Short mmCIF file of C-alpha atoms in Angstrom, two decimals:
data_model
loop_
_atom_site.label_atom_id
_atom_site.label_comp_id
_atom_site.label_asym_id
_atom_site.label_seq_id
_atom_site.Cartn_x
_atom_site.Cartn_y
_atom_site.Cartn_z
CA MET A 25 16.24 -7.07 14.11
CA ALA A 26 12.78 -8.00 12.80
CA ARG A 27 14.22 -10.73 10.57
CA ALA A 28 16.32 -12.08 13.45
CA ASN A 29 13.13 -12.39 15.52
CA ASN A 30 11.08 -13.92 12.68
CA ILE A 31 8.88 -10.83 12.39
CA GLU A 32 7.61 -9.75 8.98
CA LEU A 33 7.19 -6.06 8.19
CA ALA A 34 4.56 -4.40 6.01
CA ILE A 35 6.83 -1.83 4.37
CA SER A 36 5.37 0.85 2.10
CA ASN A 37 7.74 2.83 -0.06
CA PRO A 38 7.62 5.78 -0.29
CA ALA A 39 4.90 5.91 2.42
CA ILE A 40 1.72 4.27 3.71
CA GLU A 41 -0.23 6.66 1.50
CA LEU A 42 0.79 4.52 -1.48
CA TRP A 43 -1.29 1.64 -0.09
CA LEU A 44 -4.23 3.98 0.41
CA LEU A 45 -3.85 5.49 -3.06
CA LEU A 46 -3.94 2.03 -4.64
CA HIS A 47 -7.56 1.77 -3.44
CA PHE A 48 -8.43 4.40 -6.03
CA GLN A 49 -5.96 4.15 -8.88
CA ASP A 50 -3.03 2.29 -10.38
CA SER A 51 0.46 2.98 -9.15
CA PRO A 52 1.76 6.43 -10.04
CA GLY A 53 5.32 5.08 -10.43
CA GLY A 54 8.19 6.15 -8.23
CA GLN A 55 7.24 9.27 -6.28
CA HIS A 56 8.26 11.32 -3.26
CA ARG A 57 5.97 10.70 -0.28
CA SER A 58 4.61 14.25 -0.40
CA MET A 59 3.48 13.72 -4.00
CA VAL A 60 1.70 10.48 -3.08
CA SER A 61 -0.10 12.32 -0.25
CA LYS A 62 -1.10 15.04 -2.69
CA MET A 63 -2.49 12.43 -5.12
CA LEU A 64 -4.42 10.75 -2.30
CA LYS A 65 -6.01 14.07 -1.35
CA LYS A 66 -7.65 14.17 -4.78
CA HIS A 67 -9.63 11.09 -3.70
CA ILE A 68 -9.89 11.86 0.03
CA PRO A 69 -10.08 15.67 0.39
CA GLY A 70 -8.66 16.76 3.71
CA TYR A 71 -6.68 13.53 4.26
CA ARG A 72 -4.53 13.98 7.38
CA LYS A 73 -3.10 10.58 8.35
CA ARG A 74 -6.44 9.32 9.64
CA VAL A 75 -8.00 6.36 7.92
CA LYS A 76 -11.72 5.76 7.94
CA PHE A 77 -12.31 2.24 6.66
CA ALA A 78 -15.53 3.17 4.86
CA GLN A 79 -13.59 5.53 2.58
CA TYR A 80 -11.37 2.69 1.33
CA GLU A 81 -13.51 -0.42 1.67
CA HIS A 82 -14.94 -0.35 -1.87
CA GLY A 83 -11.44 -0.31 -3.44
CA TYR A 84 -9.79 -2.96 -1.27
CA ASP A 85 -9.76 -5.77 -3.84
CA GLN A 86 -8.24 -3.51 -6.49
CA ALA A 87 -5.64 -2.18 -4.02
CA GLU A 88 -4.64 -5.73 -3.10
CA GLN A 89 -4.23 -6.69 -6.77
CA ARG A 90 -2.30 -3.53 -7.59
CA ALA A 91 0.02 -3.92 -4.60
CA GLU A 92 0.67 -7.56 -5.38
CA ARG A 93 1.59 -6.67 -8.98
CA LEU A 94 4.05 -4.04 -7.73
CA ASP A 95 5.55 -6.59 -5.35
CA GLU A 96 5.90 -9.18 -8.12
CA MET A 97 7.61 -6.68 -10.43
CA ALA A 98 10.02 -5.55 -7.71
CA ASN A 99 10.89 -9.13 -6.77
CA ARG A 100 11.33 -10.11 -10.41
CA ASP A 101 13.83 -7.25 -10.76
CA ASN A 102 15.49 -8.27 -7.46
CA GLU A 103 14.57 -4.90 -5.89
CA PRO A 104 12.25 -5.72 -2.98
CA HIS A 105 10.68 -2.71 -1.24
CA ARG A 106 11.58 -0.35 -4.08
CA ASN A 107 9.60 2.81 -4.77
CA PRO A 108 6.74 2.14 -5.43
CA SER A 109 5.90 -0.93 -3.39
CA THR A 110 3.86 -1.86 -0.36
CA GLY A 111 3.53 -5.01 1.70
CA MET A 112 0.29 -3.84 3.29
CA TYR A 113 -1.74 -6.23 1.15
CA LYS A 114 0.02 -9.16 2.87
CA LEU A 115 -0.81 -7.82 6.32
CA THR A 116 -4.45 -7.06 5.53
CA ARG A 117 -4.83 -10.44 3.81
CA MET A 118 -3.55 -12.17 6.95
CA ILE A 119 -5.95 -10.16 9.10
CA ARG A 120 -8.88 -11.01 6.83
CA VAL A 121 -8.24 -14.75 7.01
CA GLY A 122 -7.50 -14.66 10.75
CA GLN A 123 -3.81 -15.54 10.66
CA VAL A 124 -2.73 -12.87 13.13
#
């Protein structure tokens, strides 16, 4: 339905926590969403689905680069949106340059 209405989605697989984790470390490889949340809690103790920008701001550039690399690898293998991948870097990039 999104494609039919020319709407792009920022899909994160296995979960949005992958995008957040990439602010702190390289991709952990394919994981279950609960494991990605557990990994994120090592960097953000007490993480409970609330995002405070200041906790992630310093790692944004690295997260964007890491996410883009994952996207490139998935597309090269003709497996878009595979685990792990996240399109959040595209959305945040658009927001930063004022395209939304």
